[in-house]
Tab-separated table of C-alpha atoms in Angstrom:
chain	number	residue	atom	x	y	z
M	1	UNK	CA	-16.300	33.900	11.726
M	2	UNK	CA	-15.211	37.135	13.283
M	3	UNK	CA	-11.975	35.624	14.425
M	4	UNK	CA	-11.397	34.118	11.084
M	5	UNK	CA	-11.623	37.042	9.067
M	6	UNK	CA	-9.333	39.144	11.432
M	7	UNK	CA	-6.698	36.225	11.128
M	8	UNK	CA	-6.582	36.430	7.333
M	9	UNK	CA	-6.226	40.214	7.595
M	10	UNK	CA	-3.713	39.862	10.241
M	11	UNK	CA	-1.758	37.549	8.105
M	12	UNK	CA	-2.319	39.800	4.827
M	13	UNK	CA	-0.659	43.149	6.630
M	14	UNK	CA	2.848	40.842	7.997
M	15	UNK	CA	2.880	39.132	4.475
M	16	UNK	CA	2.668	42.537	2.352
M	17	UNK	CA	4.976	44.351	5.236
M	18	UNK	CA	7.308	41.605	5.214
M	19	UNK	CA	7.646	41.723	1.279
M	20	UNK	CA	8.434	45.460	1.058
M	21	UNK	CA	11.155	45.508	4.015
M	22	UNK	CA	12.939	42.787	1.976
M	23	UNK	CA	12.640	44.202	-1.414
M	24	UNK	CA	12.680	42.614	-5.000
M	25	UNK	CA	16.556	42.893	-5.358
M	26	UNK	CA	17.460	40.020	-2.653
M	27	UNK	CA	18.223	36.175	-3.376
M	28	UNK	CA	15.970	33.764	-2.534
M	29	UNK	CA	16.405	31.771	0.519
M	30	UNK	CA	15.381	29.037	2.349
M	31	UNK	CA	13.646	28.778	5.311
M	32	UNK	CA	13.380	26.076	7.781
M	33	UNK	CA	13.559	25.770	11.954
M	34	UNK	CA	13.685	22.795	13.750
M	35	UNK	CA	14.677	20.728	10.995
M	36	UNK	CA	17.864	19.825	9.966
M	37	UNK	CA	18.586	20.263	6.679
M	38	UNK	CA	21.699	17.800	4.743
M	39	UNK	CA	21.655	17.963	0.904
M	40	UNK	CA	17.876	17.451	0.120
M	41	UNK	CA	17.256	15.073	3.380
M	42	UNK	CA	14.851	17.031	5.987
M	43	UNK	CA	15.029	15.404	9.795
M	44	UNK	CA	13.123	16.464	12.628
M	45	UNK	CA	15.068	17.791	15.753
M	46	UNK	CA	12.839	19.316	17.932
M	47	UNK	CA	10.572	17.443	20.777
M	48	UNK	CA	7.693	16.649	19.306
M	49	UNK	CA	5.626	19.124	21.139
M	50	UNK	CA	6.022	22.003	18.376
M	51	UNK	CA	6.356	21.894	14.749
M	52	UNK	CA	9.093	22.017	12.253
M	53	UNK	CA	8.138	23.364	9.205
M	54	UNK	CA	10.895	23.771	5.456
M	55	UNK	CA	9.648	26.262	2.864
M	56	UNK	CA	11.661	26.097	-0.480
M	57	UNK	CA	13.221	29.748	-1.788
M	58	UNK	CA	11.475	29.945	-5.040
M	59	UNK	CA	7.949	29.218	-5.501
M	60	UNK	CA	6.339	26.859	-8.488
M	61	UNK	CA	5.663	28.423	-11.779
M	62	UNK	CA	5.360	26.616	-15.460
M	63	UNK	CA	8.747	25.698	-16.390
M	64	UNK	CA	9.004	24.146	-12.442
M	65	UNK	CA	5.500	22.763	-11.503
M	66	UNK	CA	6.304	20.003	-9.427
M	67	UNK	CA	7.730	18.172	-6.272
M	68	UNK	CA	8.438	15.490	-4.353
M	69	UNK	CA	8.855	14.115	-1.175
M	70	UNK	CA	10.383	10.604	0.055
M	71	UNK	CA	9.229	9.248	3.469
M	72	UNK	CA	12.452	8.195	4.776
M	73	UNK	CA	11.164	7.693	8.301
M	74	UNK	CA	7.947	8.425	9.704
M	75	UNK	CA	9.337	8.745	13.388
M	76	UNK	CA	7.025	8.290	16.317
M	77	UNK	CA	4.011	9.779	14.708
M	78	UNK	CA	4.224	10.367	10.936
M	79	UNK	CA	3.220	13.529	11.708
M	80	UNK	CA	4.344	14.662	7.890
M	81	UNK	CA	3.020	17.562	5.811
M	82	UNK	CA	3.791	18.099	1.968
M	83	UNK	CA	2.184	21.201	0.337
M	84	UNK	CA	2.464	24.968	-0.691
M	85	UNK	CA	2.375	28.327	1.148
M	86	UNK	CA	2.942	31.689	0.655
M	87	UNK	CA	6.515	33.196	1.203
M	88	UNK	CA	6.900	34.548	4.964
M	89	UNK	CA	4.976	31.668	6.228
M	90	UNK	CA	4.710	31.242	9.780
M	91	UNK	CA	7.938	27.884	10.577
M	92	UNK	CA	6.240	26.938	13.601
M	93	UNK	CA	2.789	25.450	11.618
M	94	UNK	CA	2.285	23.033	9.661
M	95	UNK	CA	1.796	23.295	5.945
M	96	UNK	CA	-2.156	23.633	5.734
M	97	UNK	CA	-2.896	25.262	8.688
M	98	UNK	CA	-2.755	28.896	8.111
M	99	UNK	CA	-4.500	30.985	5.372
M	100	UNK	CA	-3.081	30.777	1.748
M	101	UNK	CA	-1.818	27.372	2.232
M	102	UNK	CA	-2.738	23.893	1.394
M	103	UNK	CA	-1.104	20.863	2.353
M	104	UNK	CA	-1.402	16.533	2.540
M	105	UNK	CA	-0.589	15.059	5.511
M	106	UNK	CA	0.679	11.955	5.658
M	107	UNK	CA	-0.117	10.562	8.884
M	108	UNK	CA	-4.229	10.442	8.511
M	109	UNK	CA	-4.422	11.374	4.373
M	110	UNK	CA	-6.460	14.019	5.063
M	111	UNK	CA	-6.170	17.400	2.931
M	112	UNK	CA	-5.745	21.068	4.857
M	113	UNK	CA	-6.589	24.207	2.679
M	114	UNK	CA	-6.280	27.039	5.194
M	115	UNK	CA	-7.451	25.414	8.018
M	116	UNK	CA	-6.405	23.472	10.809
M	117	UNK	CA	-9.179	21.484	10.834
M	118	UNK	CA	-7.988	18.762	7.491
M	119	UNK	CA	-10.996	16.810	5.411
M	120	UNK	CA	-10.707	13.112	4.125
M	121	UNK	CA	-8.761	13.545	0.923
M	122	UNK	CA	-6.599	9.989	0.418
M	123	UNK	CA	-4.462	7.362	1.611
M	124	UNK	CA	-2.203	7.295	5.033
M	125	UNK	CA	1.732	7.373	3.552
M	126	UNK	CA	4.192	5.753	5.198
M	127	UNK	CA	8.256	4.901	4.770
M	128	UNK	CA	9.055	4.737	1.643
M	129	UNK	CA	5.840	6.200	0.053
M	130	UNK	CA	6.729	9.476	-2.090
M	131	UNK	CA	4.302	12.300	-1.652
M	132	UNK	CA	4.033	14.449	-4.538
M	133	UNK	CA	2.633	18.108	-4.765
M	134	UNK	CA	2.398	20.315	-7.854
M	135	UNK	CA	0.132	23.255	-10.264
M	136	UNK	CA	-1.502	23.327	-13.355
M	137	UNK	CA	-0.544	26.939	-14.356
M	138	UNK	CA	-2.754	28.039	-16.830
M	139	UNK	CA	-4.810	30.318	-14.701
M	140	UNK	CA	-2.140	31.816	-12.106
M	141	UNK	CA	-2.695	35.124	-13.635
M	142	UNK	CA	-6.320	35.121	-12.722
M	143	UNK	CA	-5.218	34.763	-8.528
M	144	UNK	CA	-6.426	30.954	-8.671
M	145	UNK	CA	-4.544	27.552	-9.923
M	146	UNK	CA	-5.536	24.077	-9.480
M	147	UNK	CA	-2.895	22.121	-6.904
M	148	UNK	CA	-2.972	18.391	-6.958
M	149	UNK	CA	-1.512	15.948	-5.124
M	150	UNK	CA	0.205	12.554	-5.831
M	151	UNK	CA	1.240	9.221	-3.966
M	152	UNK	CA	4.383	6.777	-5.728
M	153	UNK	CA	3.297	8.760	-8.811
M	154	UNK	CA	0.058	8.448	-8.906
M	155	UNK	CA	-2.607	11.437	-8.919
M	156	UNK	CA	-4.627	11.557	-5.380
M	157	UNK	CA	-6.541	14.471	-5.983
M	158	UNK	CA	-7.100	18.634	-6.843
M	159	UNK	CA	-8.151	21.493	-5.138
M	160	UNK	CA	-8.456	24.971	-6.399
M	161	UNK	CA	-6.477	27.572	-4.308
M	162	UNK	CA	-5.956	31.552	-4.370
M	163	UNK	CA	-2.617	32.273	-5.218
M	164	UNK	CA	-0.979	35.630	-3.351
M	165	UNK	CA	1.796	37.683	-5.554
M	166	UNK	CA	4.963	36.318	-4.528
M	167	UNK	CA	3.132	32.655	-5.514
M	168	UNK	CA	2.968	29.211	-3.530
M	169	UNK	CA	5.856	27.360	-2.549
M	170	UNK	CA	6.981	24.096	-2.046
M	171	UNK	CA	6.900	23.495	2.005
M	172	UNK	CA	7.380	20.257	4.109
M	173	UNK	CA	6.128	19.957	8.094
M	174	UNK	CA	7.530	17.820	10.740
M	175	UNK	CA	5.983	17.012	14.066
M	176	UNK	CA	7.446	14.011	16.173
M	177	UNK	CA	11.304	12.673	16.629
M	178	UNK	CA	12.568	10.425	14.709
M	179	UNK	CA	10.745	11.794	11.463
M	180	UNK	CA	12.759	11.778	8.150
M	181	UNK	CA	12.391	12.574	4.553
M	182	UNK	CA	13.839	13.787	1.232
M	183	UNK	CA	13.034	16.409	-1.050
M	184	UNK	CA	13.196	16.627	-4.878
M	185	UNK	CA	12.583	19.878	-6.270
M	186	UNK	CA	13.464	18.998	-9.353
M	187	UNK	CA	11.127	16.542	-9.823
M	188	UNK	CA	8.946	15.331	-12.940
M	189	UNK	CA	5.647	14.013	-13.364
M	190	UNK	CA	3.711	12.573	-16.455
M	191	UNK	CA	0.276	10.696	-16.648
M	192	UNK	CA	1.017	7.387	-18.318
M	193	UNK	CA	-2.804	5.740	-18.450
M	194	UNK	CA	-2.000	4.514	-21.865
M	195	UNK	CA	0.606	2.659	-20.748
M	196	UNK	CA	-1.181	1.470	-18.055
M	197	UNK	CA	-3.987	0.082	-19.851
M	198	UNK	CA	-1.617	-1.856	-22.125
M	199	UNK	CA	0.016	-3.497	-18.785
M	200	UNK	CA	-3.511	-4.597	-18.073
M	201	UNK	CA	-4.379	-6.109	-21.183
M	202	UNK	CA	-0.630	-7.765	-21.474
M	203	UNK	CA	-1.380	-9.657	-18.469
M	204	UNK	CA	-5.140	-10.122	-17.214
M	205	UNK	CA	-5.253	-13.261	-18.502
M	206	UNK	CA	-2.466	-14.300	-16.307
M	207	UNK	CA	-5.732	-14.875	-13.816
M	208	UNK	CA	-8.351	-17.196	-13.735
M	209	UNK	CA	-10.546	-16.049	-11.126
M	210	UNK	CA	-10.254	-12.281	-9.754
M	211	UNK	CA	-12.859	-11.112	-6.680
M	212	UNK	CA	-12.645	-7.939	-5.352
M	213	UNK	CA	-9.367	-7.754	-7.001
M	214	UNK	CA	-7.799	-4.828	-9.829
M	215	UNK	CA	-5.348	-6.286	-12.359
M	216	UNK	CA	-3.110	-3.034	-13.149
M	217	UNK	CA	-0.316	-5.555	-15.540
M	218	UNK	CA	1.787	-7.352	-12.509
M	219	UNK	CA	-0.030	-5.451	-10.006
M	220	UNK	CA	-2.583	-6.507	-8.001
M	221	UNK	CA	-4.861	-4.274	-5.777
M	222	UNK	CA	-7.330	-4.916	-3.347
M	223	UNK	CA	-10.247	-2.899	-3.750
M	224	UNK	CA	-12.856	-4.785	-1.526
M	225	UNK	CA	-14.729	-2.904	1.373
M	226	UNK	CA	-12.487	-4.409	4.324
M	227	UNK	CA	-14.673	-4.513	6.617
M	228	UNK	CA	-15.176	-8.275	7.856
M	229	UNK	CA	-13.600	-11.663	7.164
M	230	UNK	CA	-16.180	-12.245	4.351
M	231	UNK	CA	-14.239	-9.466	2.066
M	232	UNK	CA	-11.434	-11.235	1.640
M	233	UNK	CA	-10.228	-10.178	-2.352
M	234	UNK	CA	-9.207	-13.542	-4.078
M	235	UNK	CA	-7.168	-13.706	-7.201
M	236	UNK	CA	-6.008	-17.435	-8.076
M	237	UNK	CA	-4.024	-17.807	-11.382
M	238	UNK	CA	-5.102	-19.461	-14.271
M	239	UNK	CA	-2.463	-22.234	-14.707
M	240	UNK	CA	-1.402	-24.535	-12.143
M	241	UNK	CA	2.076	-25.110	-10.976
M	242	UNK	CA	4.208	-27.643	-12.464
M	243	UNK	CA	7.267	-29.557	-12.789
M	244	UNK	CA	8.420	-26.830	-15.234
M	245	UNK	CA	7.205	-23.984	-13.335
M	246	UNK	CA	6.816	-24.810	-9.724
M	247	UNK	CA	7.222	-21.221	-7.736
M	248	UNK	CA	6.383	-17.941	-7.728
M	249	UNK	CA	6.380	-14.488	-5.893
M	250	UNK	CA	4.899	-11.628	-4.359
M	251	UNK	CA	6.411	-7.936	-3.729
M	252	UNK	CA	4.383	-6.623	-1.190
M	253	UNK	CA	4.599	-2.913	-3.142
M	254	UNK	CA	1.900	-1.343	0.101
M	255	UNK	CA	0.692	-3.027	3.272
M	256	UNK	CA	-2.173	-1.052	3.376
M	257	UNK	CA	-4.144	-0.379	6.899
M	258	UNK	CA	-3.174	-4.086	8.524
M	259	UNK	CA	-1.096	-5.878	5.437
M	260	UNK	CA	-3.549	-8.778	5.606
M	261	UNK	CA	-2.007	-10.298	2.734
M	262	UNK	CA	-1.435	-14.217	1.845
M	263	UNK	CA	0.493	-16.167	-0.490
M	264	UNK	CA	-0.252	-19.739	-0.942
M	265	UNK	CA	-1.783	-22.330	-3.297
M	266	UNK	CA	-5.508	-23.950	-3.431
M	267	UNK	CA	-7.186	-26.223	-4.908
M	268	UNK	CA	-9.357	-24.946	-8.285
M	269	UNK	CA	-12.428	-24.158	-7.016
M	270	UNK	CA	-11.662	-22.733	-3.626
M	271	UNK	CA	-14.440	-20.089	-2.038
M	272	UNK	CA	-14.070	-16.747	-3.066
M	273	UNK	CA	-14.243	-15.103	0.373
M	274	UNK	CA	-11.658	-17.227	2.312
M	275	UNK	CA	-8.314	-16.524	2.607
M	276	UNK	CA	-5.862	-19.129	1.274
M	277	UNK	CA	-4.790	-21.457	3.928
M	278	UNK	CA	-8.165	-20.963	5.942
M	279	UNK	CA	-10.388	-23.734	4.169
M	280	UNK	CA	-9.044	-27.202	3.153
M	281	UNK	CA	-7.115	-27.577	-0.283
M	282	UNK	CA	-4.968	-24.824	0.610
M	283	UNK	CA	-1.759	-23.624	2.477
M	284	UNK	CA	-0.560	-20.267	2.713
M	285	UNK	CA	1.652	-18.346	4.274
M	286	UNK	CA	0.700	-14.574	6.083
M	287	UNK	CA	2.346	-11.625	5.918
M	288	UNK	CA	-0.015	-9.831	8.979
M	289	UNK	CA	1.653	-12.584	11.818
M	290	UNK	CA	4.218	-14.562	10.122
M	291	UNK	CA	1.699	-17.598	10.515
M	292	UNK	CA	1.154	-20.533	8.014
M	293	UNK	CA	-2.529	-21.728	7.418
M	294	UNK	CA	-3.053	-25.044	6.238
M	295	UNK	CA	-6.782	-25.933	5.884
M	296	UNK	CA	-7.445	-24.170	8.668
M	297	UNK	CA	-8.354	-20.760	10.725
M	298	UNK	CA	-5.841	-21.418	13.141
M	299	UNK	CA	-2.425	-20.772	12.214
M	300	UNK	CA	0.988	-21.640	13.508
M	301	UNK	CA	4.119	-20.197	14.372
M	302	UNK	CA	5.949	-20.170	11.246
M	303	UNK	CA	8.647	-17.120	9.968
M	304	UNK	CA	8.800	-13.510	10.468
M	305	UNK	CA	6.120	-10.678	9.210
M	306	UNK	CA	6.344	-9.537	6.314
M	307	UNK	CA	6.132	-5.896	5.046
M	308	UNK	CA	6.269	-3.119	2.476
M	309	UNK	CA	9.336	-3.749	0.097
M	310	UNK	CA	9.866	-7.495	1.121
M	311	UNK	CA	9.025	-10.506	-1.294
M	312	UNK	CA	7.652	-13.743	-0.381
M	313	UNK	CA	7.737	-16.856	-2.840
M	314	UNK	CA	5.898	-20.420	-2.784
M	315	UNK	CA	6.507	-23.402	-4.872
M	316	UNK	CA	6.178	-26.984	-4.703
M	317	UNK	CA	9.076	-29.406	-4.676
M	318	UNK	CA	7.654	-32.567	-6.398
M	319	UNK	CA	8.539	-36.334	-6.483
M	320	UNK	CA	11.320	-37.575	-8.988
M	321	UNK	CA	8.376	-39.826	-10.617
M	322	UNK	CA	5.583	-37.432	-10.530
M	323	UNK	CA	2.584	-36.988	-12.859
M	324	UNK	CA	0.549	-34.563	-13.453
M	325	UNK	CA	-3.121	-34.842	-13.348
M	326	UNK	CA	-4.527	-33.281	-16.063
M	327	UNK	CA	-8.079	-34.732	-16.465
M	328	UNK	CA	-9.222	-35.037	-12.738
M	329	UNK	CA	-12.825	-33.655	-11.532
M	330	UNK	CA	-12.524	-30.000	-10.699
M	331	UNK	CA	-15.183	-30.835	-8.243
M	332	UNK	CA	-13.133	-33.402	-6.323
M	333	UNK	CA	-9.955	-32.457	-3.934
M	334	UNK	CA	-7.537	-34.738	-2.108
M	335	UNK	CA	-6.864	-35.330	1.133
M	336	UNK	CA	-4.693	-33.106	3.307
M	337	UNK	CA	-2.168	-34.318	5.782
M	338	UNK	CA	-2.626	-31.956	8.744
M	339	UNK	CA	-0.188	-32.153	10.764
M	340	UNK	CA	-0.284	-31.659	14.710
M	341	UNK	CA	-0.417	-28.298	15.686
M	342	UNK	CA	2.147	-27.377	18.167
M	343	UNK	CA	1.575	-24.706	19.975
M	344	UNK	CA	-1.434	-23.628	17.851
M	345	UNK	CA	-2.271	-19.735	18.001
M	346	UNK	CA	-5.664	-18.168	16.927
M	347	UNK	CA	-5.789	-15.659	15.184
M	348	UNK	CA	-9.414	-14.103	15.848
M	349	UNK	CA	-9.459	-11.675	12.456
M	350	UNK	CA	-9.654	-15.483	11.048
M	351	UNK	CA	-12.424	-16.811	13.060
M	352	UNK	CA	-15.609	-17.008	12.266
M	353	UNK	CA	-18.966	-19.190	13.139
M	354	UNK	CA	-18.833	-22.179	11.360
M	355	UNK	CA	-21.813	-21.923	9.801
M	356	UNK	CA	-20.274	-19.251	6.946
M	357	UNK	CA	-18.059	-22.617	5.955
M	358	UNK	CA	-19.029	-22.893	2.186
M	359	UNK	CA	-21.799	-25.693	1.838
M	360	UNK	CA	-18.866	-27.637	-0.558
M	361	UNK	CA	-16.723	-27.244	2.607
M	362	UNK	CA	-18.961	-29.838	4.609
M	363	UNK	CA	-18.757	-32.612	2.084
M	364	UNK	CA	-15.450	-32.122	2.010
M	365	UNK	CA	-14.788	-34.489	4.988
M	366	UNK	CA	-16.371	-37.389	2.732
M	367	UNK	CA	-13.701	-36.468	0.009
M	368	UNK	CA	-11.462	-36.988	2.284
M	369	UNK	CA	-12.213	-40.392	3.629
M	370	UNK	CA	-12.158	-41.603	0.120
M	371	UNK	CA	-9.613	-40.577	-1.451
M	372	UNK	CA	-5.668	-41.077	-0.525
M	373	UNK	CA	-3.772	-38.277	-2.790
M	374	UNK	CA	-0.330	-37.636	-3.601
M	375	UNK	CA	1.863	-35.520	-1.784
M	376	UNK	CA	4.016	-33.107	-2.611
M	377	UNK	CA	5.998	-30.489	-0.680
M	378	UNK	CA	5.088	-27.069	-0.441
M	379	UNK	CA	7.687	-24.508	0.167
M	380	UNK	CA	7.793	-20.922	0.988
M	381	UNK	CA	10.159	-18.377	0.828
M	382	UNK	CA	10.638	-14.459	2.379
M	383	UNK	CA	13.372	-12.295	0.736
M	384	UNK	CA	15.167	-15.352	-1.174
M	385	UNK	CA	15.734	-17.341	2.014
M	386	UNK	CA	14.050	-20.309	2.786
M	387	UNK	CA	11.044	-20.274	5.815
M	388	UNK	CA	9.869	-24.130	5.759
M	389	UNK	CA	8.167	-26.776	3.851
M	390	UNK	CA	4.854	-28.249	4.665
M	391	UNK	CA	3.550	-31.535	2.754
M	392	UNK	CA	-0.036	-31.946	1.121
M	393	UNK	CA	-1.677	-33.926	-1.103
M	394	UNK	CA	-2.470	-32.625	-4.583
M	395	UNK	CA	-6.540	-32.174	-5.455
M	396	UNK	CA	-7.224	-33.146	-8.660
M	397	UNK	CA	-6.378	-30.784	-11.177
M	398	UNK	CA	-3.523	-29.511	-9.086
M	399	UNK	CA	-2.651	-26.828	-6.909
M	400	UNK	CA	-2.959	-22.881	-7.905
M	401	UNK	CA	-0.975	-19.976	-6.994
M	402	UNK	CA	-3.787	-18.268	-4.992
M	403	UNK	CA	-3.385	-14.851	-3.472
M	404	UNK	CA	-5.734	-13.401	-0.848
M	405	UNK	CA	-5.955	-9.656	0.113
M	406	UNK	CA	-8.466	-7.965	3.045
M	407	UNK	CA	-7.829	-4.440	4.016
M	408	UNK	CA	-7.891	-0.828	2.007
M	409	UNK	CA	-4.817	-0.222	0.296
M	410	UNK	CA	-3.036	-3.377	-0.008
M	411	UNK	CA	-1.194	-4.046	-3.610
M	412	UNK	CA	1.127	-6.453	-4.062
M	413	UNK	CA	3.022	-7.515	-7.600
M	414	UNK	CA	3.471	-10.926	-8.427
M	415	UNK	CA	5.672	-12.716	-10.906
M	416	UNK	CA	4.182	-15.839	-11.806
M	417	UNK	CA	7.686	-17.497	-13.307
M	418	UNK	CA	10.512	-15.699	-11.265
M	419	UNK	CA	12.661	-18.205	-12.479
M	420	UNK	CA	12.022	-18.153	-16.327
M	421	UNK	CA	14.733	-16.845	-18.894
């Protein structure tokens, strides 16, 4: 403790030294080393083994309360800070570290008020993600205000932090090549739960069945524990697809920790805890490995990964003299035409002891032998261009957009008629 109060003294004397030999009458300036600085883009350019660190030349205050920060790139490490810190701060630290500073870091989401040691605060960011940092003013007279943080514009959390003379401003740290992002000073922010909640009611009943699943309007959030294949977060719409709507999409708006996400159809009643394409009456296609999954845990070879920002559709092409079934038994499936896996690759997240098979799932196989079903051709798509058909037979009933979702953080917005209007 000894060492830590003699650091915040040491750091009080250079701050209040450092503010007299400047004086009051002097423009503000910028500071950054070992960054480059081009308009409001920030890149890295030192070796990774010492920090770059930016620190804005006017601090917040109430008519300026807020800012922003794009991920471009997150380099080789990620290694990104976004925060506030006192004037003279030291350029060779990250945002966080030293006394009278407080800062998010992007590459483990963990919050550092003063100390180089950070706490669990929120969510990893990567490319693309904007980091947002701002004050609620009211009490900056008193030598306190409340900071908060925010993620794509959404609030991640407050801490209360002393607040020296000159006040707290906006800084950005940088840590490993390659490392790229850009700053908006000027940026706004405004709560908008009402808005939010109206979304939600506008389109809940888009869904039939949710588990471990948050409707937020066309978003859709996973907010399961993660933690084995029996979490798997199931929403399956309400409405089948048809001759007059036969396709639909999927944004993938954030991977998440592994971006197990799948888009597919299933029959009506599929199990809750299995992703589609794993148990029979379904197909999918997933984002994690590129793999398809028809009826099965073991997928094959089928298009590329998919990740943050990309969108993958699935539809059916159906027969010219196709009917719908609109009175079958919800209880009764088709049978599927699996076709010979070539070059078959397991996936082990996928695998489990076939004993957690659904007790429905072992009579399937009498289903099966019974009945002959039609077949249709199932279809999937990645960023508008075609990836490959598979055929199935139709359960009774007929065959549901089903999405599956099974690690923290994953959201994904779907548009159940893409090609309506």
């Amino acid at each position: 403790m000894d060492d830590i109060n003699v650091l915040h003294h040491r750091c009080l004397l250079n701050l209040r030294r450092r503010i007299r030999d400047i004086g009051d009458g002097r423009p503000a300036q910028e500071r950054y080393m070992r960054l480059q600085k081009d308009g409001d883009t920030l890149s890295y350019q030192g070796n990774s083994e010492e920090v770059g660190c930016y620190v804005a030349g006017h601090p917040l205050s109430k008519g300026n309360c807020y800012f922003e920060v794009t991920i471009v790139d997150t380099g080789v490490r990620g290694t990104i800070a976004v925060g506030l810190v006192p004037k003279f701060y030291r350029l060779d630290h990250q945002p966080g570290w030293l006394p009278y500073s407080v800062a998010y870091h992007a590459d483990n989401g963990k919050l550092y008020n003063g100390n180089p040691v950070g706490q669990q605060f929120g969510p990893k960011c990567v490319r693309g993600d904007r980091i947002g940092c701002g004050i609620h003013s009211e009490n900056v007279e008193a030598g306190f205000t409340t900071v908060f943080f925010t993620k794509n514009g959404k609030e991640v959390g407050s801490i209360e932090v002393p607040v020296l003379a000159e006040g707290l401003f906006p800084a950005v740290g940088m840590h490993s090549m390659g490392e790229e992002v850009k700053v908006d000073l000027q940026a706004e922010w405004f709560l908008e739960e009402d808005d939010s909640m109206m979304m939600v009611d506008s389109h809940e009943d888009d869904w039939g069945r949710l588990y471990d699943v948050r409707v937020s309007g066309t978003l859709l959030e996973y907010v399961g524990k993660g933690k084995s294949i029996m979490d798997v977060g199931l929403a399956q719409a309400r409405q089948p697809l048809t001759t007059r709507c036969h396709y639909y999409e999927v944004e993938i708006v954030d991977a998440g920790e592994k971006c197990y996400i799948a888009l597919g159809l299933a029959r009506r009643d599929y199990p809750k805890n299995r992703h589609p394409g794993w148990s029979r009456g379904s197909v999918a296609y997933h984002a994690d490995d590129g793999k398809i999954f028809h009826g099965s845990g073991v997928g094959d070879a089928f298009g590329p990964r998919c990740f943050k920002g990309d969108i993958m559709g699935c539809g059916i092409m159906f027969p010219r003299d196709y009917i719908l079934d609109r009175e079958g038994d919800m209880d009764d499936w088709d049978r599927l035409e699996v076709r010979p896996a070539h070059a078959a690759i397991q996936n082990v997240l996928y695998l489990n002891d076939e004993e957690e098979e659904d007790e429905e799932e072992e009579d399937a196989e009498e289903v099966e032998q019974e009945q002959e079903g039609r077949k249709v051709t199932v279809f999937f798509t990645r960023n508008g261009k075609l990836m490959g058909r598979r055929e199935m037979a139709v359960p009774p009933g007929g065959l549901y957009p089903t999405v599956g979702m099974l690690s923290s953080g994953e959201k994904v917005k779907v548009d159940l008629h893409p090609l309506s209007g």
